[in-house]
Coordinates of C-alpha atoms in Angstrom, one line a residue:
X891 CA 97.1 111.5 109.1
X892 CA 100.7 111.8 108.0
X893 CA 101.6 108.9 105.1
X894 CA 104.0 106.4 106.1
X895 CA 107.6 106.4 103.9
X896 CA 109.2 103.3 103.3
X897 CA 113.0 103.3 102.5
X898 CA 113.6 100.2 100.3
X899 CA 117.1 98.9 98.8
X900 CA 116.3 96.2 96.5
X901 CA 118.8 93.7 94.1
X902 CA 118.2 95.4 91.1
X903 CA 116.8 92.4 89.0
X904 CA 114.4 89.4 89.1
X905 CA 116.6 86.9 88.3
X906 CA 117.8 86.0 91.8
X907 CA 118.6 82.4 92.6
X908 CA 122.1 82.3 91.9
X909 CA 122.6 85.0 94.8
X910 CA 119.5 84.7 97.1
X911 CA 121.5 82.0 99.1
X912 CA 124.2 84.3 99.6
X913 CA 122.6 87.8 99.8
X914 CA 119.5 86.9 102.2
X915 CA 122.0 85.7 105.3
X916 CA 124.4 88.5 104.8
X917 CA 121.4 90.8 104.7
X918 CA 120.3 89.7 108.0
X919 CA 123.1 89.6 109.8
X920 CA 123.6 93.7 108.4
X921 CA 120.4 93.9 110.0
X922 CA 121.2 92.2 114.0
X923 CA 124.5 93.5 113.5
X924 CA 124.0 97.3 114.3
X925 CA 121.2 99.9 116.4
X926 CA 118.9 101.7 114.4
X927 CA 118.2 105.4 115.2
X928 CA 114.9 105.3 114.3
X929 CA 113.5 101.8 113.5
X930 CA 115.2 98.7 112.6
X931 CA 115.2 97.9 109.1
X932 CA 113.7 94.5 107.9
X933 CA 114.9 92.2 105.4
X934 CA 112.6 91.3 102.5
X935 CA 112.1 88.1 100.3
X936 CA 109.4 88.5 98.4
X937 CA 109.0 86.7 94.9
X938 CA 105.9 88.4 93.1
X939 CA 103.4 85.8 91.4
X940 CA 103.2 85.5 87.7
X941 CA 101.9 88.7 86.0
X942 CA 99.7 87.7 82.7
X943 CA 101.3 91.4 81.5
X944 CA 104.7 89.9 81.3
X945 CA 106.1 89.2 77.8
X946 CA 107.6 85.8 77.0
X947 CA 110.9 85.0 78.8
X948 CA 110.2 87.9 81.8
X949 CA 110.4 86.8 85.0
X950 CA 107.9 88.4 87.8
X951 CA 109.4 90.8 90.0
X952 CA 111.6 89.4 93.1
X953 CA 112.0 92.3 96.2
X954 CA 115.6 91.0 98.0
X955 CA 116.8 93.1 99.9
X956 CA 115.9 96.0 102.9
X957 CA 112.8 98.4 104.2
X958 CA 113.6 100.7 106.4
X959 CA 110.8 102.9 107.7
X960 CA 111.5 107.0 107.9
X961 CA 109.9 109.0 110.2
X962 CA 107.5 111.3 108.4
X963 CA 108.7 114.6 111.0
X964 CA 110.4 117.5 109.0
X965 CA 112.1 119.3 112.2
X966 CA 113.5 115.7 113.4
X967 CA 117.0 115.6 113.8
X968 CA 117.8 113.5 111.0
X969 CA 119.8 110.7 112.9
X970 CA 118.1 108.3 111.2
X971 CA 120.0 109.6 108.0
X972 CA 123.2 107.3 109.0
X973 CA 120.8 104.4 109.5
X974 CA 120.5 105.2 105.4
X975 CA 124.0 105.8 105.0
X976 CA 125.3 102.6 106.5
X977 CA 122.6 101.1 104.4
X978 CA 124.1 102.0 100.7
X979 CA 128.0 101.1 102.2
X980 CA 126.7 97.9 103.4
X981 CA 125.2 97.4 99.5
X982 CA 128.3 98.7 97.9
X983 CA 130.2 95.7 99.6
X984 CA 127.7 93.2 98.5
X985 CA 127.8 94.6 95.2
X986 CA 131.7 94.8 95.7
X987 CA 131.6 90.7 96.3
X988 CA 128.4 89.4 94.4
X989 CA 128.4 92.0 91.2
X990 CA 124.8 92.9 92.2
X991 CA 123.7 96.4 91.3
X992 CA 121.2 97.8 93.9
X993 CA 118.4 100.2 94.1
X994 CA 117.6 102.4 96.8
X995 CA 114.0 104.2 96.5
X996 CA 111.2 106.0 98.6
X997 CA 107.9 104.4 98.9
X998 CA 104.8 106.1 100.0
X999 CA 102.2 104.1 102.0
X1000 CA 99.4 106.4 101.4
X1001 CA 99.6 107.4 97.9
X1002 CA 101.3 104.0 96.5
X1003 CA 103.8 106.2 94.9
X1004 CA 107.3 105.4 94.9
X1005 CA 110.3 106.8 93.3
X1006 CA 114.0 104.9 93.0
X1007 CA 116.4 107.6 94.2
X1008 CA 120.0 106.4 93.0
X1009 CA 121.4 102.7 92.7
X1010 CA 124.5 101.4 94.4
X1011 CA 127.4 100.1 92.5
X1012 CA 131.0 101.4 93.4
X1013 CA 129.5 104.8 94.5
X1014 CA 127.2 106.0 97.6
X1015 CA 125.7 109.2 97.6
X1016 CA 127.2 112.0 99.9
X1017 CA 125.6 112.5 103.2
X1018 CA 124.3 116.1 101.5
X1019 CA 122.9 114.5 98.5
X1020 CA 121.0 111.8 101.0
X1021 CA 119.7 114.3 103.0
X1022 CA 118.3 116.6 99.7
X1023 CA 116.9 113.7 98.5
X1024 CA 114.7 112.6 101.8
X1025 CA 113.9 116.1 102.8
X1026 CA 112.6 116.1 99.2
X1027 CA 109.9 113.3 100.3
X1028 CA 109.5 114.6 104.0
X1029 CA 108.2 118.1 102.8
X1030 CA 106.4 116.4 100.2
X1031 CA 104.5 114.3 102.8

């Protein structure tokens, strides 16, 4: 059985109430507002319970943001790729209007690894970089 990959785009931080109010609506509506190639993506708003590892004044870790699942098929034809595209321009305008940095990573279901692949700011990867980097994981899987 082939593992799963899970494309996930994440506010870079754990310090998130001053912008979940803002980001979580504007994520969803990125979300109903388009058709996915592949599958559509989800929004996440997950607020990790209290590790005892934590040193004094960290906060847990707080997923906001977007999975997207990638089809695990090395000869597919890679349409899926502009769901990903459309992804990090989407994040560089929320960074654009809420100064949040974002990062964009690969998680595998199988193995629990995961890997952050580049964060959005002002720049978005070129569609040849993108595809490098996800045929990386694909042959990898």
């Amino acid at each position: 059985m082939k593992s799963q990959l899970t494309l996930y785009a994440y506010v870079d931080g754990s310090d998130l109430k001053g912008v979940e109010a803002e980001l979580e609506p504007a994520l969803t509506r990125f979300v109903q507002s388009r058709e996915w190639h592949f599958r559509r993506a989800r929004v996440v708003n997950q607020r990790h319970e209290h590790d005892p590892t934590l040193r004094p004044g960290d906060l847990p870790d707080w997923d906001l943001g977007l999975n997207l699942e990638v089809p695990m098929v090395q000869d597919h034809r890679f349409d899926w790729l502009a769901d990903i595209e459309d992804i990090a321009k989407f994040l560089r305008r929320l960074h654009t209007k809420t100064g949040c940095e974002f990062v964009v990573g690969v998680a595998d279901s199988e193995t629990g690894v995961s890997e952050d692949l580049f964060y959005v700011s002002t720049n978005v990867p070129e569609r040849d970089k993108l595809l490098a980097i996800m045929r990386r994981w694909l042959d990898a899987g």
